[in-house]
XYZ file of C-alpha atoms in Angstrom:
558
model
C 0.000 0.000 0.000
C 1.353 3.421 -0.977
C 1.215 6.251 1.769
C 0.099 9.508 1.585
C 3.334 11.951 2.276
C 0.598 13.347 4.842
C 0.340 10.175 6.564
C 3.900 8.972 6.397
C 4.638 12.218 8.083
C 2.262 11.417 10.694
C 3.479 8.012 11.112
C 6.775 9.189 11.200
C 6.326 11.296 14.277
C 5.050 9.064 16.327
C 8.648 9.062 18.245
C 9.408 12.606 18.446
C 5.851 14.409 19.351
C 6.632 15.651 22.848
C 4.082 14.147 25.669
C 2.428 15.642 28.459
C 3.724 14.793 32.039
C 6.706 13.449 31.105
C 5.676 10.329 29.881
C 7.911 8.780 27.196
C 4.470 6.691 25.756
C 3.570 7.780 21.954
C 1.209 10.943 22.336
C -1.191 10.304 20.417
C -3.967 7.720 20.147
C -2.792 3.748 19.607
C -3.845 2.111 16.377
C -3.619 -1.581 15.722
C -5.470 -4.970 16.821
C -7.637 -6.906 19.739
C -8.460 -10.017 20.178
C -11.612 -9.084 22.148
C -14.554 -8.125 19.271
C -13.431 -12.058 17.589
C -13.076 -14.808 19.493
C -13.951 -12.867 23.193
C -12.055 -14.107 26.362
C -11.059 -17.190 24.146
C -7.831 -16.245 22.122
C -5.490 -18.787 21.590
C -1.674 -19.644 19.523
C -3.482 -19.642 15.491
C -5.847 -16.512 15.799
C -3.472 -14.555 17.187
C -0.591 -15.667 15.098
C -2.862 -15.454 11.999
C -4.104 -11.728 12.838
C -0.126 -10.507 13.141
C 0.397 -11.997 9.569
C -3.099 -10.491 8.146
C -2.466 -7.027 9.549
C 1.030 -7.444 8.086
C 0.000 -8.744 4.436
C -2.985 -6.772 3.989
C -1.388 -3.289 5.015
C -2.333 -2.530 8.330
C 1.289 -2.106 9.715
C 2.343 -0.119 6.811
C -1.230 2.213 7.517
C -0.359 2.496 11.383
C -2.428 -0.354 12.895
C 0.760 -1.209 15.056
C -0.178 -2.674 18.735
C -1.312 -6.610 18.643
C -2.817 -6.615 21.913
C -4.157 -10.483 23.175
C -7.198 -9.179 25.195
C -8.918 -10.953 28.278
C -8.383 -15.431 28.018
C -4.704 -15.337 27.905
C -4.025 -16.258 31.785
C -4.892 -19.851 33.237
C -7.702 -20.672 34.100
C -6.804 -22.745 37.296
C -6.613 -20.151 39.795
C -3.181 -20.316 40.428
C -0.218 -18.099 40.272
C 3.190 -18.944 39.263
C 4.746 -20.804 42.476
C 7.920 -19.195 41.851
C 7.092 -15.502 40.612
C 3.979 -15.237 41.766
C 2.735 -13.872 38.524
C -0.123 -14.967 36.412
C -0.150 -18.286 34.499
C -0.030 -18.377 30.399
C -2.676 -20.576 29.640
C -1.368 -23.648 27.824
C -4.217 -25.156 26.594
C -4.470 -21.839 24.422
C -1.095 -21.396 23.936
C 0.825 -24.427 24.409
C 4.161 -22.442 23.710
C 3.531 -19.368 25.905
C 3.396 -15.639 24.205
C 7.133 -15.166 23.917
C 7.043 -16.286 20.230
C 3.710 -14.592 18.965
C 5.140 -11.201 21.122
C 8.556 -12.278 18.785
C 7.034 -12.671 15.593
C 4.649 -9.150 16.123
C 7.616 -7.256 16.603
C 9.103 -9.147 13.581
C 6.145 -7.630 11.552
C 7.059 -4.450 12.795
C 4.135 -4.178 15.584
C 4.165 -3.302 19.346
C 3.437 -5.766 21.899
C 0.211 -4.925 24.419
C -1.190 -7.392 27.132
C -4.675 -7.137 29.228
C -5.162 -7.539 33.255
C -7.409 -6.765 35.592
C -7.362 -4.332 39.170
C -9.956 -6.829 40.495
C -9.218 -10.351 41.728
C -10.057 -12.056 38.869
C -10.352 -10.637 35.088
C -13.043 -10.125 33.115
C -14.555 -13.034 31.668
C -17.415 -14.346 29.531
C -17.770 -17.352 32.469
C -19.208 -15.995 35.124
C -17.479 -16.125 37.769
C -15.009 -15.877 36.253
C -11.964 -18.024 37.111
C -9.309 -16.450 35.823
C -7.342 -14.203 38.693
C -7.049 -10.492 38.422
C -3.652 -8.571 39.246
C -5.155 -6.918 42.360
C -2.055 -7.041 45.456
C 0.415 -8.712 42.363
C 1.070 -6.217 40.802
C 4.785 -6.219 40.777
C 4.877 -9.596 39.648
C 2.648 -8.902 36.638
C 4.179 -5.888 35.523
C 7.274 -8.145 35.260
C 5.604 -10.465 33.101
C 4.596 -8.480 30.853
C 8.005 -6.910 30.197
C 9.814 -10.076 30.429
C 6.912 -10.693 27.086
C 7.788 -7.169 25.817
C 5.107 -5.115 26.288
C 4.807 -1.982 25.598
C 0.993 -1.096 26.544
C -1.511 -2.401 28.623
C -4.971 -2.435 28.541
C -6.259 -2.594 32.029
C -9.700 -3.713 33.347
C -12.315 -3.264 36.605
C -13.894 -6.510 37.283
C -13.987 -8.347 40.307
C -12.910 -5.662 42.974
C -14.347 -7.299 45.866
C -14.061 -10.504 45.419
C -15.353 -13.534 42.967
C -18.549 -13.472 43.196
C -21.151 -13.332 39.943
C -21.924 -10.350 40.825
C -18.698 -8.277 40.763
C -18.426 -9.322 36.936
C -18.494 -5.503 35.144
C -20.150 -3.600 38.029
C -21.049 -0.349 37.405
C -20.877 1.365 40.735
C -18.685 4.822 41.649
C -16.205 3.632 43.663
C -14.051 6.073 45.998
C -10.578 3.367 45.622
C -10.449 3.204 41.143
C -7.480 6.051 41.615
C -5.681 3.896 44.268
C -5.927 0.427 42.218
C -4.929 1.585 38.876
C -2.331 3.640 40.379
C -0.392 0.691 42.102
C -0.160 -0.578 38.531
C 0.680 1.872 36.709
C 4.008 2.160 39.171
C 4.178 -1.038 38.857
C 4.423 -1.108 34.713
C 6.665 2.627 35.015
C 9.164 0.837 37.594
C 9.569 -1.454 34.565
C 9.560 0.856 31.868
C 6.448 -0.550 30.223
C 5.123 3.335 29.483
C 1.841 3.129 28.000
C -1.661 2.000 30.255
C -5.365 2.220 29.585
C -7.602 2.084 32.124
C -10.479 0.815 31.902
C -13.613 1.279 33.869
C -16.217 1.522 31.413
C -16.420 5.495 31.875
C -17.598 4.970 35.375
C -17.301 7.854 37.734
C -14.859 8.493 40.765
C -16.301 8.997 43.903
C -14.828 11.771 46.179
C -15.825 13.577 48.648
C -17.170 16.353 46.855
C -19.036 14.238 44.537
C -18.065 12.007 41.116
C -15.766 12.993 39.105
C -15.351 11.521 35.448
C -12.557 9.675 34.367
C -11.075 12.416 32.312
C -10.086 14.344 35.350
C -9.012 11.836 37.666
C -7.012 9.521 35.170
C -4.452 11.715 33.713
C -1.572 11.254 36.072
C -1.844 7.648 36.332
C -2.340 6.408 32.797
C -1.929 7.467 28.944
C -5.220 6.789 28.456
C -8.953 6.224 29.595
C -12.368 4.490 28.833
C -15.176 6.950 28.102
C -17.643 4.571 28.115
C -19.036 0.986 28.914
C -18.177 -1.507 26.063
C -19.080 -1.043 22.686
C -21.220 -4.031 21.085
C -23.053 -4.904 17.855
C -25.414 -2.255 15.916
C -25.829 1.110 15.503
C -27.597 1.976 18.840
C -24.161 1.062 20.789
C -22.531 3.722 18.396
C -25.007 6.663 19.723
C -24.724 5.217 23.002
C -21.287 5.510 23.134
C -21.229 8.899 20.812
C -23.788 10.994 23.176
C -21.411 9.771 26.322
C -18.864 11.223 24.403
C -19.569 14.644 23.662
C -19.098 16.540 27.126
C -15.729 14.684 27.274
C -14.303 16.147 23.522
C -15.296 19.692 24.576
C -13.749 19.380 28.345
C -10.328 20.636 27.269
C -8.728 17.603 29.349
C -8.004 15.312 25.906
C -4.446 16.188 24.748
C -1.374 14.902 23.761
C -0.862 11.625 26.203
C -4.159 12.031 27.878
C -6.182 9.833 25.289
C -10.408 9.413 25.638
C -10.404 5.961 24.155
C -14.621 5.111 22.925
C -13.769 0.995 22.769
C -12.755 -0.938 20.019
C -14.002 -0.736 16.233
C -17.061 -2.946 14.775
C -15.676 -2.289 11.036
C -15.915 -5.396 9.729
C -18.438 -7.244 12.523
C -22.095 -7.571 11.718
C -25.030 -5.423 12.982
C -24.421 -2.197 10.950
C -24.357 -1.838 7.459
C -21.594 -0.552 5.407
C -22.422 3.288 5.655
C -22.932 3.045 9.381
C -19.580 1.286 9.576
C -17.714 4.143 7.448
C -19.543 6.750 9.887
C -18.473 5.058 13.112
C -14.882 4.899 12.157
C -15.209 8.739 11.223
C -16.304 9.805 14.687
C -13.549 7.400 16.547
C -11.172 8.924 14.115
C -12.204 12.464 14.906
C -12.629 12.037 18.603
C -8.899 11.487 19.115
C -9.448 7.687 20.143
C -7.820 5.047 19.817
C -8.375 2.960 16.816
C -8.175 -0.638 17.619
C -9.613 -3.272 14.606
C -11.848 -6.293 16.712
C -12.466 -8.498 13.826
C -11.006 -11.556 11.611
C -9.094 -8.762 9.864
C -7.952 -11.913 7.255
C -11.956 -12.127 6.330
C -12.382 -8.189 6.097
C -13.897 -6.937 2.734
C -11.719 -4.584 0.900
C -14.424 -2.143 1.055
C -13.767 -2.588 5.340
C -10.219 -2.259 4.330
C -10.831 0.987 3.123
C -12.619 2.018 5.581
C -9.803 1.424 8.321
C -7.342 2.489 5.806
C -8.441 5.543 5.142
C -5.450 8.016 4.651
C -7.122 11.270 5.576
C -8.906 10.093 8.787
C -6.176 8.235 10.015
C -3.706 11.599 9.650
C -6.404 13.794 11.598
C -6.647 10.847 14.264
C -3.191 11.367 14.454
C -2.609 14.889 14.636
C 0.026 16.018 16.508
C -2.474 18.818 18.773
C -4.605 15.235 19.508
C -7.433 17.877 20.162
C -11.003 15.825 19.272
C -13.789 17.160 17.598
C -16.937 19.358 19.088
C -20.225 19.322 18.918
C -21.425 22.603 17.246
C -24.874 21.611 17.032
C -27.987 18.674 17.116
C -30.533 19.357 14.890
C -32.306 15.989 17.002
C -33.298 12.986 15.042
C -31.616 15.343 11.713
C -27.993 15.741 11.612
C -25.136 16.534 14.305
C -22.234 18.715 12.755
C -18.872 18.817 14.838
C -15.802 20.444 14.489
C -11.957 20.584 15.456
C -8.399 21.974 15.630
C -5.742 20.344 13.383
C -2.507 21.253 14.006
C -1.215 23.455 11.415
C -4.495 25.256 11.254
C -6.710 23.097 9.246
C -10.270 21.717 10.806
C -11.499 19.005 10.801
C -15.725 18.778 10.603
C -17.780 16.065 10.370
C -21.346 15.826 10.017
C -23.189 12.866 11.124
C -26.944 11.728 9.731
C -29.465 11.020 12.689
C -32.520 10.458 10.355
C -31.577 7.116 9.015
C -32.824 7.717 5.686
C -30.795 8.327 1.789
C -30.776 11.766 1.692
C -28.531 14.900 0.558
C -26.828 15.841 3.959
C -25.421 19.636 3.597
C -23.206 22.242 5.441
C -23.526 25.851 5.410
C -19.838 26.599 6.528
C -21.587 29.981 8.340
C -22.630 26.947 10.773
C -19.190 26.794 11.759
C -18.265 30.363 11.939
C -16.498 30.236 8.430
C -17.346 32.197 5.181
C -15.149 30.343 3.022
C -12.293 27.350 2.926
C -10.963 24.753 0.657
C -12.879 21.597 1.285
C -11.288 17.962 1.459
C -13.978 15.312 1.210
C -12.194 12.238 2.928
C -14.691 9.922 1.680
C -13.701 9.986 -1.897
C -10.619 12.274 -1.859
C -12.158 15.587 -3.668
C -11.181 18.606 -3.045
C -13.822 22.092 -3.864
C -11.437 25.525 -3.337
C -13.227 28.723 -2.107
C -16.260 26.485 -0.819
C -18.627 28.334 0.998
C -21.066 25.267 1.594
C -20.815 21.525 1.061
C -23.198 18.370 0.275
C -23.586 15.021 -0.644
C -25.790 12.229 -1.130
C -25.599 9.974 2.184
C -27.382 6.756 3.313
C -29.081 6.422 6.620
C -26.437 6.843 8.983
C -23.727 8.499 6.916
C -21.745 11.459 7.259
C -19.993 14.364 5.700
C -16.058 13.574 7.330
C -14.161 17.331 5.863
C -10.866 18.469 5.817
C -11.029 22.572 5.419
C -7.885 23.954 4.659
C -7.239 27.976 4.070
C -10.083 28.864 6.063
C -11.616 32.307 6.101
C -13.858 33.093 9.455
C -17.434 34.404 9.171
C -17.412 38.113 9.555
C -20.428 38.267 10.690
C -21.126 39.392 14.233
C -22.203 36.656 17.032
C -25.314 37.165 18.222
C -25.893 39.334 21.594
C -27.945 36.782 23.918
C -30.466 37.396 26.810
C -30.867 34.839 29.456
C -33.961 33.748 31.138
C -32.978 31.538 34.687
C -35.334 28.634 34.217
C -35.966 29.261 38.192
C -37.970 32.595 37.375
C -40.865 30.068 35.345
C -43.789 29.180 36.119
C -43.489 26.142 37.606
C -46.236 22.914 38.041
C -46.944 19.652 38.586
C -43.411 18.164 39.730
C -41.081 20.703 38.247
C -39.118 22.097 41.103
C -36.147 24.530 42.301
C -33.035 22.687 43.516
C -29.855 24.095 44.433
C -27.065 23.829 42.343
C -23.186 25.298 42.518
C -22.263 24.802 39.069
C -25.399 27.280 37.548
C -25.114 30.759 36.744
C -27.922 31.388 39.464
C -27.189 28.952 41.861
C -30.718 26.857 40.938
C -32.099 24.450 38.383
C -34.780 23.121 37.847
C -35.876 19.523 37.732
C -38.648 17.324 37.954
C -39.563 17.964 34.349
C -40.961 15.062 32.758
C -40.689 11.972 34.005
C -43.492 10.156 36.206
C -44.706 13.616 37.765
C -44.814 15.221 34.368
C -43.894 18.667 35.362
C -43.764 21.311 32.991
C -41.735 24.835 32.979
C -43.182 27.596 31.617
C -40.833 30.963 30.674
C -42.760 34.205 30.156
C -42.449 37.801 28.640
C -39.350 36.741 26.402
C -38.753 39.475 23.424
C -36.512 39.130 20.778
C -35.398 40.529 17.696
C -35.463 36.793 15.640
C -38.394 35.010 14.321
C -35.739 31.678 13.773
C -32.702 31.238 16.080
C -30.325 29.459 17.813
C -31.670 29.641 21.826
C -28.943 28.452 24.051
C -29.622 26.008 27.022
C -27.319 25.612 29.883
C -28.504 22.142 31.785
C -27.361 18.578 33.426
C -27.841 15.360 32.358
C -25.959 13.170 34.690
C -27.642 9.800 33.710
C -24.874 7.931 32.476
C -26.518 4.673 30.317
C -24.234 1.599 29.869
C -24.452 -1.096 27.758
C -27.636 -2.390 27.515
C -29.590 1.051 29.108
C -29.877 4.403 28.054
C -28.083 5.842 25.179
C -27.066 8.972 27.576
C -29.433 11.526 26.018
C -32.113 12.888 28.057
C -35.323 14.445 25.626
C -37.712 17.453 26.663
C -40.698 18.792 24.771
C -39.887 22.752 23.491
C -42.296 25.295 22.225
C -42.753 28.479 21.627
C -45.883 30.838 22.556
C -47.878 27.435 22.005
C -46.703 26.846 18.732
C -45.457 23.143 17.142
C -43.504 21.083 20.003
C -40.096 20.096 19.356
C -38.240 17.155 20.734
C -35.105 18.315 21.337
C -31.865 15.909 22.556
C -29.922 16.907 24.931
C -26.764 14.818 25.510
C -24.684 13.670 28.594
C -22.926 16.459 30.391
C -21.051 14.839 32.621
C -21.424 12.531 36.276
C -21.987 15.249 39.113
C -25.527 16.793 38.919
C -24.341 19.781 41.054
C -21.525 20.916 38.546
C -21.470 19.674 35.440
C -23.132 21.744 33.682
C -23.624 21.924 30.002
C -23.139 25.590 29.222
C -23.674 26.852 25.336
C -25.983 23.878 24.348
C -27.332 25.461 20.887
C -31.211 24.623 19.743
C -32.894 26.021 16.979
C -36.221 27.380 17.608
C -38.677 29.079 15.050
C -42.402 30.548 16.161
C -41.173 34.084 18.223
C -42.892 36.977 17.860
C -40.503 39.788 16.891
C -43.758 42.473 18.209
C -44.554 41.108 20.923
C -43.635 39.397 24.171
C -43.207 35.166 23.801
C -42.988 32.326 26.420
C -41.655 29.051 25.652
C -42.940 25.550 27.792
C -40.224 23.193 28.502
C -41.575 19.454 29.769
C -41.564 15.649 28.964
C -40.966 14.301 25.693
C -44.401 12.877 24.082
C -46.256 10.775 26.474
C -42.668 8.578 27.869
C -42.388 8.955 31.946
C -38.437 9.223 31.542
C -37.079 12.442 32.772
C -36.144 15.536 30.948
C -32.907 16.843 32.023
C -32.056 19.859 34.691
C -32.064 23.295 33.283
C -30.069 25.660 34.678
C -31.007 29.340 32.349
C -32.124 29.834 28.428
C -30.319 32.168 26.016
C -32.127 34.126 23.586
C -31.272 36.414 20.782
C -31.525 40.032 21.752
C-alpha cells in the first residue's frame, strides 16, 4: 500500500511528538489490533498468530495499525499463580508455547506488543465467575511479566474488585478506591519501563468527597489513556450510546497529547451495521482522538472494510500532533449533528453525522461553523472544492460528511448578543421544582420535568429581535446509560408561545448533577414573535415517563 506523504509524516512522528507529564508513551492515540470483538475471552496460539500476519500482508502495519494486543483469556484458568514468581499463568491449553514467540514474531512484523489484566481479583470473563485471577495485590509480579513478554501497553480492566462473586463481573458502581488500584499498577508497569496504560472502567465515575468525578479528570496522572464509556457491542444503537457519552468529554479541554479518551474498540468489519454506518463510526472514533483498535477476523475483512480502516485522511487527523477531538457545534435531534476541530497546522477538521436514518442529501452551510469560506477535502472519496462556501452530498441512513477545510476564512459576521432567562424565574407545576445547584449561573435548576410527575416549565415575557434562532440552554444530564440502558441523552418537549412542540436531545454532560453543567448547548427554535412578548414551555418528551434533564437558564437572541 502506498502512503500519503501526509500520513507517512504522521506516522513518522510518532517518536518525536513531545508528551504531556513526562511520559515517554507515543502521544497520540494507539492504532492496531484486539483479540476481544473475535473470538472474546477465548484467544489462543493460530488466531493470534494469523491476525499478526493479516495485519502485516494486507497493510495494516504499513497504515499504522501497530499494537497486537491479546485481550482478556490469555491467563490460566486454574486459579493459580506462578509458584515461583507469583505472577499470572499463560494458559497452555491456548497457547501451548507461551506468548514469547507470537510477542517475537509481532515485533518481527514491525508491531508493538500490548497485554490485558485486571485491578480486580479475577479478570473479566465471559464465564461468570469468572476463574481467571485479576492482578489486584500482584502487581509487581505482573508488571514483570509483561516486560519479560515485551510489552509496551496495557490495557487494564475493573472486574472483580471485591471478590469472585457473579456479581462483581463488570459492576457499574462509583467507587471512591479506582485512583488507588490503577495507580499501584501503573508504578508497577513505570518501575519497569512498560510506558503506556489504559484504564479501563467503562467510563464509570470516581467517587470523592465532593461528589463524582469523570474519568477524564481523575485519570491523567496515572495512565496514557482512559475508557469513556461501557463496552461497545453490535449495531448502531451502541454507536449513539457511546457517541452521546462522548460529547461533554471532547469539549472538556482535558483530551491532549498523552491524555487519550479511548470510545472501545471498532465494529468495522463485525455484523449489525451496514456498510455506511460502519464508514460513519470509524469517522467519529477517528475524529474524537481515540484510539483505533480493529476487533475483527481482519484476514476475512472486505476490501471495502479495508478501506474504511485504511483511510489516509482520517487516520492523519486521528493522528494529529495537537490530539485535540472534535466538538459538537450543534444537534438538529433525530436530523444531523455537525462537529468540528483543531488540526494542528491550522486546518479543521468537521464532520457531520446523519441522525434520520434515511438516503438523503446531507449539507453544510460553513456559516454553521463560523467560516465564510475554505478549501474543502472530502475524505470519503478524496475531492477537493477551493473557495467552498457550503458543502453536500448524497448519504445513506447513517452516513456522514467527514471534511478536511484547509485555508479557512472566518465568518465576519457578528455573534449574536444573547439574553438569558434563569429557568428558576418560570412558572413552575406539577413536579417541576427549584433545587440548588453550585455549578449554575444562578445557583438553581430546575428539575422534575418530565418523568413520572410530568412537570412542565413555563418561561414568560421573552422578546426578541429573531423570528428563527439558535436559543442556548445551559442544563445537566448526569444519567450515564451503559451497555444495555440508556443511550445517555435525556429528551424534553420545546415550544414556543404554544406553537409546534419540538423534541429536542440533549446529551450527557457529565457525572456530578451539582456541577457539570452543560453551558452553550445550541437549539434552533422558530415561532417568536418579533412584536410582541413570547414564552416558551419546557416538559416531557411525548407521552414517555423518563425524565427531561435539569435546566439551569435559556439564552435568547436580543
Amino acid at each position: 500500500m502506498r502512503l500519503s506523504h501526509q500520513l507517512a509524516a504522521v506516522l513518522a512522528s510518532y517518536a518525536t511528538t513531545p508528551l504531556a507529564l513526562g511520559k515517554s508513551f507515543q502521544s497520540t492515540p494507539v492504532m492496531g489490533w484486539n483479540s476481544y470483538n473475535q473470538v472474546a475471552c477465548s484467544p489462543n496460539d493460530s488466531v493470534i498468530a494469523s491476525a499478526i500476519s493479516s495485519l502485516a500482508d494486507r497493510g495494516f502495519v504499513d497504515a499504522g495499525y501497530r499494537y497486537l494486543q491479546v485481550d482478556c483469556g490469555w491467563a490460566s484458568r486454574d486459579q493459580q499463580r506462578n509458584s515461583s514468581t507469583k505472577a499470572l499463568k499463560i494458559d497452555l491449553d491456548a497457547f501451548p508455547d507461551g506468548l514469547q514467540h507470537l510477542s517475537d514474531l509481532a515485533r518481527s512484523k514491525g508491531m508493538i506488543w500490548s497485554m490485558y489484566s485486571d485491578a480486580g481479583t479475577r479478570m473479566c470473563d465471559t464465564e461468570v465467575p469468572s476463574p481467571v485471577l485479576g492482578s489486584l495485590g500482584n502487581e509487581a509480579a505482573d508488571a514483570e511479566l509483561f516486560k519479560s513478554l515485551g510489552t509496551a501497553y496495557v490495557k487494564y480492566d475493573n472486574c472483580y474488585v471485591d471478590g469472585p462473586d457473579a456479581s462483581q463481573n463488570a459492576p457499574k458502581d462509583a467507587r471512591p478506591d479506582f485512583v488507588s488500584r490503577f495507580t499501584t499498577m501503573w508504578d508497577a508497569l513505570q518501575e519497569v519501563g512498560i510506558d503506556g496504560m489504559l484504564i479501563c472502567q467503562w467510563g464509570v465515575p470516581f467517587s470523592t468527597d465532593s461528589g463524582l468525578q469523570g474519568p477524564d479528570k481523575w485519570s491523567r496522572e496515572i495512565s496514557t489513556s482512559f475508557r469513556l464509556s461501557d463496552d461497545i457491542a453490535t449495531g448502531w444503537d451502541n454507536v449513539y450510546r457511546i457517541y452521546n457519552q462522548a460529547v461533554h468529554i471532547a469539549r472538556s479541554g482535558l483530551i491532549g497529547p498523552g491524555h487519550i479518551a479511548d470510545a472501545d474498540l471498532l465494529e468495522v468489519g463485525n455484523p449489525g451495521m451496514t456498510d455506511v454506518e460502519q464508514e460513519t463510526h470509524f469517522a467519529i472514533w477517528a475524529m474524537l482522538k481515540s484510539a483505533l483498535m480493529i476487533s475483527t477476523d481482519v484476514s476475512a475483512l472486505s476490501d471495502s472494510a479495508v478501506s474504511v480502516l485504511q483511510n489516509p485522511g482520517l487516520i492523519a487527523i486521528n493522528q494529529d500532533a495537537a490530539v485535540k477531538p472534535v466538538e459538537l457545534v450543534q444537534r438538529y435531534t433525530s436530523d444531523h449533528d455537525i462537529w468540528r476541530g483543531d488540526l494542528a497546522n491550522g486546518d479543521l477538521a468537521v464532520l457531520v453525522v446523519d441522525l434520520s436514518n434515511e438516503t438523503r442529501t446531507l449539507g453544510l452551510d460553513l456559516s454553521e461553523i463560523g467560516l465564510s469560506s475554505a478549501t474543502v477535502l472530502n475524505l470519503w472519496n478524496n475531492q477537493t472544492i477551493d473557495d467552498a462556501t457550503s458543502f453536500s452530498a448524497q448519504v445513506s441512513g447513517h452516513g456522514s460528511l467527514a471534511l478536511r477545510l484547509s485555508n479557512v476564512q472566518p465568518s465576519s459576521a457578528s455573534a449574536p448578543s444573547y439574553n438569558y432567562v434563569a429557568f428558576e424565574t418560570g412558572t413552575l407545576t406539577d413536579g417541576a421544582n427549584i433545587q440548588p445547584c453550585s455549578g449554575c449561573a444562578s445557583s438553581s435548576k430546575v428539575g422534575g420535568i418530565g418523568g413520572s410527575s410530568g412537570g412542565k416549565v413555563v418561561l414568560s415575557n421573552i422578546r426578541t429581535s429573531q423570528a428563527t434562532q439558535n436559543v442556548i440552554f445551559d442544563y445537566i444530564n448526569g444519567d450515564v446509560g451503559y451497555l444495555g440502558g440508556s443511550n445517555n441523552e435525556r429528551l424534553a418537549s420545546v415550544s414556543v408561545s404554544g406553537g409546534a412542540v419540538q423534541t429536542v436531545s440533549f446529551p450527557l454532560s457529565g457525572y456530578n448533577w451539582d456541577t457539570d453543567v452543560y453551558r452553550g448547548y445550541s437549539v434552533e427554535l422558530s415561532g417568536f414573535s418579533t412584536d410582541s412578548a413570547n414564552n416558551i414551555t419546557v416538559s416531557g418528551s411525548g407521552s414517555g415517563t423518563d425524565p427531561a434533564p435539569q435546566f439551569d437558564r435559556i439564552g435568547i437572541v436580543a
